[in-house]
């Protein structure tokens, strides 16, 4: 009877695939501690190292919940490779910028977040695609040309020279590095097409954003709506160079000094400029290039925050008083 009862309990447990970057976070958020938190909350856990050989195969398993534990690179890797987009996805932000989690209001330790999950409380989130001479690639955060890609390239060079700072120091250094890239950036000629309207621009860069936050934790696309199937085009105008550099000193306190537009279809035509797809940057290449950008028809389902049980209990107690 006891064995039969135990088997019945297992049958009703929620199966979860933990997609984890073991290099993200700290000892308090390592594999063992995250798995322990999930099991304590009643999940039957399978583990996949996002940088391991079996990761792609692990994503094909049928589970009730996919848990992504890592930074923005880990989130992008899972969301763009996951074929079954109907399964709910929960995010445990363990990176530095955590732009995806910030954009959806997800914050807290794994132990705190696990207790608040409700797989019926999800939001559809668009996945975007970029089509160019190389084929088609999916992205979660942004496709960019100009100063933001150059900032990523500069950061990669710095990372090779010494140890990368962590946490807030890393964000501060990132914003400082972006200011340097802005200071020396040359204007780029880009033809921007949205729908049937085209315009020739001479700008420091363009970011086509799928979510509000990008780069070193910057809310550049404040009007971004992850459910509207539209991309937010953020234009970094040459005339706003100084204003942007000032804003980077305290980006959470002021309105971002960018021109922004929304469109379901975006085409960018340019030459000799660095580009980026999420956090992967590419150096400038000679020749003329065109890139088409849009949202995928099918969205992913992200578990969004509900109140922590302790907060609900306090509110109930206060209401009864």
Tab-separated table of C-alpha atoms in Angstrom:
chain	number	residue	atom	x	y	z
A	1	UNK	CA	0.000	0.000	0.000
A	2	UNK	CA	2.782	2.376	0.886
A	3	UNK	CA	4.566	1.680	-2.414
A	4	UNK	CA	1.332	2.100	-4.358
A	5	UNK	CA	0.660	5.377	-2.588
A	6	UNK	CA	4.167	6.609	-3.362
A	7	UNK	CA	3.711	5.718	-7.044
A	8	UNK	CA	0.442	7.638	-7.114
A	9	UNK	CA	2.171	10.711	-5.703
A	10	UNK	CA	4.884	10.486	-8.373
A	11	UNK	CA	2.231	10.253	-11.091
A	12	UNK	CA	0.782	13.594	-10.029
A	13	UNK	CA	4.116	15.393	-9.676
A	14	UNK	CA	4.863	18.118	-12.201
A	15	UNK	CA	7.740	17.176	-14.486
A	16	UNK	CA	10.282	19.945	-15.008
A	17	UNK	CA	13.332	20.240	-17.236
A	18	UNK	CA	15.965	22.433	-15.586
A	19	UNK	CA	18.044	24.129	-18.311
A	20	UNK	CA	20.987	25.482	-16.352
A	21	UNK	CA	24.160	27.406	-17.074
A	22	UNK	CA	26.519	26.165	-14.332
A	23	UNK	CA	28.798	29.164	-14.894
A	24	UNK	CA	26.048	31.643	-13.964
A	25	UNK	CA	25.123	32.764	-10.463
A	26	UNK	CA	27.023	31.795	-7.310
A	27	UNK	CA	27.323	28.860	-4.914
A	28	UNK	CA	23.958	29.699	-3.361
A	29	UNK	CA	22.371	29.227	-6.797
A	30	UNK	CA	24.259	26.178	-8.042
A	31	UNK	CA	22.685	23.074	-9.546
A	32	UNK	CA	22.158	21.294	-6.226
A	33	UNK	CA	20.444	24.244	-4.527
A	34	UNK	CA	18.146	24.915	-7.493
A	35	UNK	CA	17.200	21.256	-7.829
A	36	UNK	CA	16.517	21.118	-4.082
A	37	UNK	CA	14.203	24.141	-4.315
A	38	UNK	CA	12.333	22.597	-7.249
A	39	UNK	CA	11.930	19.226	-5.542
A	40	UNK	CA	10.757	20.897	-2.334
A	41	UNK	CA	8.063	22.624	-4.395
A	42	UNK	CA	6.902	19.275	-5.773
A	43	UNK	CA	8.652	19.090	-9.139
A	44	UNK	CA	10.118	15.931	-10.639
A	45	UNK	CA	13.342	17.359	-12.109
A	46	UNK	CA	15.434	16.429	-15.130
A	47	UNK	CA	18.672	18.395	-15.580
A	48	UNK	CA	20.306	19.755	-18.745
A	49	UNK	CA	23.530	21.748	-18.936
A	50	UNK	CA	22.868	24.367	-21.644
A	51	UNK	CA	26.489	24.052	-22.766
A	52	UNK	CA	26.519	20.258	-22.633
A	53	UNK	CA	26.395	17.871	-25.582
A	54	UNK	CA	22.977	16.475	-24.719
A	55	UNK	CA	21.224	19.827	-24.366
A	56	UNK	CA	19.472	19.835	-27.764
A	57	UNK	CA	18.123	16.328	-27.211
A	58	UNK	CA	16.957	17.237	-23.701
A	59	UNK	CA	14.798	20.039	-25.132
A	60	UNK	CA	12.827	17.475	-27.125
A	61	UNK	CA	11.565	15.701	-23.987
A	62	UNK	CA	7.891	16.073	-23.100
A	63	UNK	CA	7.638	17.900	-19.755
A	64	UNK	CA	5.098	20.007	-17.874
A	65	UNK	CA	7.491	22.914	-17.298
A	66	UNK	CA	10.796	24.176	-18.676
A	67	UNK	CA	12.925	26.037	-16.121
A	68	UNK	CA	15.667	28.332	-17.446
A	69	UNK	CA	18.375	29.162	-14.905
A	70	UNK	CA	21.021	31.540	-16.214
A	71	UNK	CA	21.536	34.900	-17.868
A	72	UNK	CA	20.180	36.371	-21.086
A	73	UNK	CA	22.357	34.152	-23.258
A	74	UNK	CA	20.905	31.062	-21.604
A	75	UNK	CA	17.354	32.374	-21.971
A	76	UNK	CA	17.899	33.105	-25.667
A	77	UNK	CA	19.433	29.701	-26.302
A	78	UNK	CA	16.520	27.838	-24.736
A	79	UNK	CA	13.725	29.959	-26.185
A	80	UNK	CA	15.076	29.930	-29.736
A	81	UNK	CA	15.775	26.179	-29.761
A	82	UNK	CA	12.618	24.985	-28.011
A	83	UNK	CA	10.319	23.457	-30.632
A	84	UNK	CA	7.269	22.876	-28.433
A	85	UNK	CA	6.224	26.432	-27.609
A	86	UNK	CA	3.035	25.474	-25.782
A	87	UNK	CA	4.919	24.268	-22.690
A	88	UNK	CA	5.173	26.940	-19.946
A	89	UNK	CA	8.645	28.333	-19.280
A	90	UNK	CA	9.826	29.680	-15.918
A	91	UNK	CA	12.847	31.970	-15.637
A	92	UNK	CA	15.422	31.987	-12.829
A	93	UNK	CA	17.595	35.047	-13.602
A	94	UNK	CA	21.215	34.298	-12.668
A	95	UNK	CA	23.043	36.632	-15.048
A	96	UNK	CA	24.258	40.199	-14.751
A	97	UNK	CA	21.883	42.265	-16.886
A	98	UNK	CA	18.970	39.773	-16.909
A	99	UNK	CA	17.282	41.909	-19.568
A	100	UNK	CA	14.623	39.342	-20.419
A	101	UNK	CA	13.625	38.849	-16.780
A	102	UNK	CA	13.665	42.613	-16.132
A	103	UNK	CA	11.367	43.204	-19.086
A	104	UNK	CA	8.796	40.810	-17.613
A	105	UNK	CA	9.152	41.941	-13.998
A	106	UNK	CA	10.825	38.716	-12.873
A	107	UNK	CA	13.248	39.175	-9.968
A	108	UNK	CA	14.304	37.199	-6.911
A	109	UNK	CA	16.318	34.188	-5.834
A	110	UNK	CA	15.471	30.734	-7.208
A	111	UNK	CA	14.116	29.735	-3.806
A	112	UNK	CA	11.791	32.769	-3.736
A	113	UNK	CA	10.612	32.487	-7.329
A	114	UNK	CA	9.871	28.760	-7.278
A	115	UNK	CA	7.306	29.292	-4.501
A	116	UNK	CA	5.398	31.848	-6.589
A	117	UNK	CA	5.071	29.896	-9.839
A	118	UNK	CA	1.651	29.142	-11.232
A	119	UNK	CA	1.792	27.444	-14.636
A	120	UNK	CA	-1.692	28.770	-15.382
A	121	UNK	CA	-0.376	32.316	-14.876
A	122	UNK	CA	1.606	32.820	-18.081
A	123	UNK	CA	2.106	35.509	-20.690
A	124	UNK	CA	2.692	34.948	-24.395
A	125	UNK	CA	6.065	36.363	-25.429
A	126	UNK	CA	7.074	36.803	-29.041
A	127	UNK	CA	10.197	35.296	-30.546
A	128	UNK	CA	11.613	37.386	-33.398
A	129	UNK	CA	13.465	36.384	-36.549
A	130	UNK	CA	16.111	38.022	-38.705
A	131	UNK	CA	16.558	37.001	-42.337
A	132	UNK	CA	19.601	38.012	-44.363
A	133	UNK	CA	22.320	36.671	-46.642
A	134	UNK	CA	23.198	33.958	-44.082
A	135	UNK	CA	19.654	32.599	-43.809
A	136	UNK	CA	17.237	33.055	-40.882
A	137	UNK	CA	18.107	33.323	-37.185
A	138	UNK	CA	15.828	33.707	-34.184
A	139	UNK	CA	16.363	36.258	-31.440
A	140	UNK	CA	14.779	37.204	-28.128
A	141	UNK	CA	16.267	40.562	-27.166
A	142	UNK	CA	17.285	42.671	-30.170
A	143	UNK	CA	18.940	42.923	-33.560
A	144	UNK	CA	21.204	45.952	-33.790
A	145	UNK	CA	23.488	47.904	-36.094
A	146	UNK	CA	26.180	50.369	-35.068
A	147	UNK	CA	27.041	51.494	-31.574
A	148	UNK	CA	25.512	48.670	-29.495
A	149	UNK	CA	27.241	45.937	-31.526
A	150	UNK	CA	30.495	47.889	-31.259
A	151	UNK	CA	30.037	48.057	-27.491
A	152	UNK	CA	29.688	44.255	-27.397
A	153	UNK	CA	32.802	43.823	-29.524
A	154	UNK	CA	34.736	46.170	-27.225
A	155	UNK	CA	33.510	44.245	-24.189
A	156	UNK	CA	34.664	40.966	-25.704
A	157	UNK	CA	38.155	42.403	-26.180
A	158	UNK	CA	38.237	43.622	-22.572
A	159	UNK	CA	37.111	40.223	-21.325
A	160	UNK	CA	40.138	38.602	-22.921
A	161	UNK	CA	42.489	40.985	-21.122
A	162	UNK	CA	41.338	40.439	-17.554
A	163	UNK	CA	38.724	39.142	-15.149
A	164	UNK	CA	35.207	40.328	-15.806
A	165	UNK	CA	33.604	42.227	-12.892
A	166	UNK	CA	30.372	40.863	-11.451
A	167	UNK	CA	26.937	42.214	-10.571
A	168	UNK	CA	26.412	45.966	-10.338
A	169	UNK	CA	30.070	46.661	-11.097
A	170	UNK	CA	29.708	44.820	-14.392
A	171	UNK	CA	26.631	46.865	-15.342
A	172	UNK	CA	28.415	50.091	-14.435
A	173	UNK	CA	31.443	49.098	-16.464
A	174	UNK	CA	29.201	48.113	-19.366
A	175	UNK	CA	27.503	51.498	-19.391
A	176	UNK	CA	30.871	53.216	-19.185
A	177	UNK	CA	32.078	51.160	-22.136
A	178	UNK	CA	28.940	52.053	-24.096
A	179	UNK	CA	29.564	55.745	-23.433
A	180	UNK	CA	33.060	55.348	-24.874
A	181	UNK	CA	31.658	53.629	-27.956
A	182	UNK	CA	29.125	56.439	-28.373
A	183	UNK	CA	31.796	59.099	-28.040
A	184	UNK	CA	33.835	57.778	-30.948
A	185	UNK	CA	31.017	56.374	-33.115
A	186	UNK	CA	30.768	57.554	-36.710
A	187	UNK	CA	27.336	58.033	-38.307
A	188	UNK	CA	26.052	55.147	-40.421
A	189	UNK	CA	23.793	55.410	-43.461
A	190	UNK	CA	20.848	53.061	-43.055
A	191	UNK	CA	17.659	52.683	-45.069
A	192	UNK	CA	14.852	51.844	-42.647
A	193	UNK	CA	11.693	50.303	-44.080
A	194	UNK	CA	8.620	49.734	-41.918
A	195	UNK	CA	5.660	48.376	-43.795
A	196	UNK	CA	5.495	50.315	-47.072
A	197	UNK	CA	7.399	53.357	-45.825
A	198	UNK	CA	11.151	53.748	-46.305
A	199	UNK	CA	13.458	56.429	-44.964
A	200	UNK	CA	17.165	57.113	-45.392
A	201	UNK	CA	18.864	57.789	-42.066
A	202	UNK	CA	22.316	58.854	-40.941
A	203	UNK	CA	22.511	57.615	-37.349
A	204	UNK	CA	24.836	56.182	-34.718
A	205	UNK	CA	22.830	53.001	-34.602
A	206	UNK	CA	19.485	51.245	-34.702
A	207	UNK	CA	18.201	48.615	-32.301
A	208	UNK	CA	15.188	46.542	-33.316
A	209	UNK	CA	13.926	45.359	-29.935
A	210	UNK	CA	11.650	42.518	-28.959
A	211	UNK	CA	11.714	43.450	-25.242
A	212	UNK	CA	12.161	46.650	-23.228
A	213	UNK	CA	15.638	46.077	-21.771
A	214	UNK	CA	18.875	45.441	-23.631
A	215	UNK	CA	22.639	45.918	-23.335
A	216	UNK	CA	23.941	46.583	-19.800
A	217	UNK	CA	20.455	46.617	-18.235
A	218	UNK	CA	19.101	49.563	-20.238
A	219	UNK	CA	15.363	50.251	-20.782
A	220	UNK	CA	15.734	51.653	-24.302
A	221	UNK	CA	12.396	50.372	-25.646
A	222	UNK	CA	10.085	51.421	-22.829
A	223	UNK	CA	6.934	50.975	-24.937
A	224	UNK	CA	7.781	47.399	-25.910
A	225	UNK	CA	4.896	44.961	-25.493
A	226	UNK	CA	5.923	41.307	-25.616
A	227	UNK	CA	2.393	40.299	-26.637
A	228	UNK	CA	1.687	42.674	-29.556
A	229	UNK	CA	3.636	40.841	-32.293
A	230	UNK	CA	5.415	44.096	-33.127
A	231	UNK	CA	9.045	45.114	-32.922
A	232	UNK	CA	10.190	48.383	-31.388
A	233	UNK	CA	12.651	50.256	-33.586
A	234	UNK	CA	14.975	52.398	-31.466
A	235	UNK	CA	16.932	55.017	-33.423
A	236	UNK	CA	20.119	56.436	-31.911
A	237	UNK	CA	20.302	59.748	-33.709
A	238	UNK	CA	23.612	61.521	-34.313
A	239	UNK	CA	22.258	64.741	-32.811
A	240	UNK	CA	21.392	62.974	-29.539
A	241	UNK	CA	24.908	61.689	-28.847
A	242	UNK	CA	25.498	63.926	-25.805
A	243	UNK	CA	21.974	63.379	-24.485
A	244	UNK	CA	22.416	59.611	-24.622
A	245	UNK	CA	25.787	59.815	-22.880
A	246	UNK	CA	24.220	61.899	-20.104
A	247	UNK	CA	21.287	59.490	-19.790
A	248	UNK	CA	23.675	56.551	-19.370
A	249	UNK	CA	24.914	58.103	-16.124
A	250	UNK	CA	21.532	57.325	-14.532
A	251	UNK	CA	19.337	55.431	-17.024
A	252	UNK	CA	16.616	54.476	-14.539
A	253	UNK	CA	15.870	58.083	-13.597
A	254	UNK	CA	15.177	59.738	-16.943
A	255	UNK	CA	13.345	59.242	-20.217
A	256	UNK	CA	15.520	57.486	-22.827
A	257	UNK	CA	16.546	60.077	-25.479
A	258	UNK	CA	15.762	57.897	-28.483
A	259	UNK	CA	13.381	58.047	-31.415
A	260	UNK	CA	11.166	54.943	-31.315
A	261	UNK	CA	8.707	53.389	-33.733
A	262	UNK	CA	6.645	50.187	-33.772
A	263	UNK	CA	6.222	47.895	-36.751
A	264	UNK	CA	5.302	44.290	-37.476
A	265	UNK	CA	7.750	44.202	-40.396
A	266	UNK	CA	11.154	45.913	-40.457
A	267	UNK	CA	13.831	45.974	-43.146
A	268	UNK	CA	17.296	47.461	-42.679
A	269	UNK	CA	19.669	48.125	-45.571
A	270	UNK	CA	23.231	49.212	-44.754
A	271	UNK	CA	26.912	48.658	-45.477
A	272	UNK	CA	30.166	48.470	-43.525
A	273	UNK	CA	28.725	48.473	-39.988
A	274	UNK	CA	28.976	46.093	-37.015
A	275	UNK	CA	25.825	44.133	-36.198
A	276	UNK	CA	24.521	41.988	-33.380
A	277	UNK	CA	21.918	39.327	-32.761
A	278	UNK	CA	21.103	39.326	-29.039
A	279	UNK	CA	24.505	39.149	-27.313
A	280	UNK	CA	26.454	37.881	-30.338
A	281	UNK	CA	28.206	40.704	-32.217
A	282	UNK	CA	29.747	40.686	-35.686
A	283	UNK	CA	32.411	43.000	-37.071
A	284	UNK	CA	31.709	45.265	-40.033
A	285	UNK	CA	31.997	43.689	-43.485
A	286	UNK	CA	32.409	45.350	-46.854
A	287	UNK	CA	29.375	45.278	-49.109
A	288	UNK	CA	25.697	46.141	-48.955
A	289	UNK	CA	23.389	44.105	-46.740
A	290	UNK	CA	19.657	43.875	-46.131
A	291	UNK	CA	18.016	42.249	-43.128
A	292	UNK	CA	14.292	41.547	-42.709
A	293	UNK	CA	12.918	41.372	-39.171
A	294	UNK	CA	9.567	40.193	-37.808
A	295	UNK	CA	7.972	38.238	-34.980
A	296	UNK	CA	7.278	34.529	-35.266
A	297	UNK	CA	3.637	33.490	-35.569
A	298	UNK	CA	3.819	31.270	-32.474
A	299	UNK	CA	4.797	32.766	-29.117
A	300	UNK	CA	6.338	31.071	-26.108
A	301	UNK	CA	4.529	30.974	-22.745
A	302	UNK	CA	6.439	32.554	-19.871
A	303	UNK	CA	5.398	32.094	-16.238
A	304	UNK	CA	4.998	35.635	-14.918
A	305	UNK	CA	5.155	36.754	-11.272
A	306	UNK	CA	2.350	36.265	-8.807
A	307	UNK	CA	2.579	37.312	-5.187
A	308	UNK	CA	4.778	35.282	-2.851
A	309	UNK	CA	2.723	33.110	-0.414
A	310	UNK	CA	4.075	35.064	2.566
A	311	UNK	CA	2.912	38.341	0.994
A	312	UNK	CA	-0.543	36.895	0.352
A	313	UNK	CA	-0.748	35.747	3.986
A	314	UNK	CA	0.206	39.197	5.273
A	315	UNK	CA	-2.396	40.878	3.061
A	316	UNK	CA	-5.065	38.417	4.193
A	317	UNK	CA	-4.151	39.043	7.827
A	318	UNK	CA	-4.229	42.811	7.304
A	319	UNK	CA	-7.622	42.579	5.616
A	320	UNK	CA	-9.069	40.583	8.495
A	321	UNK	CA	-7.824	43.065	11.103
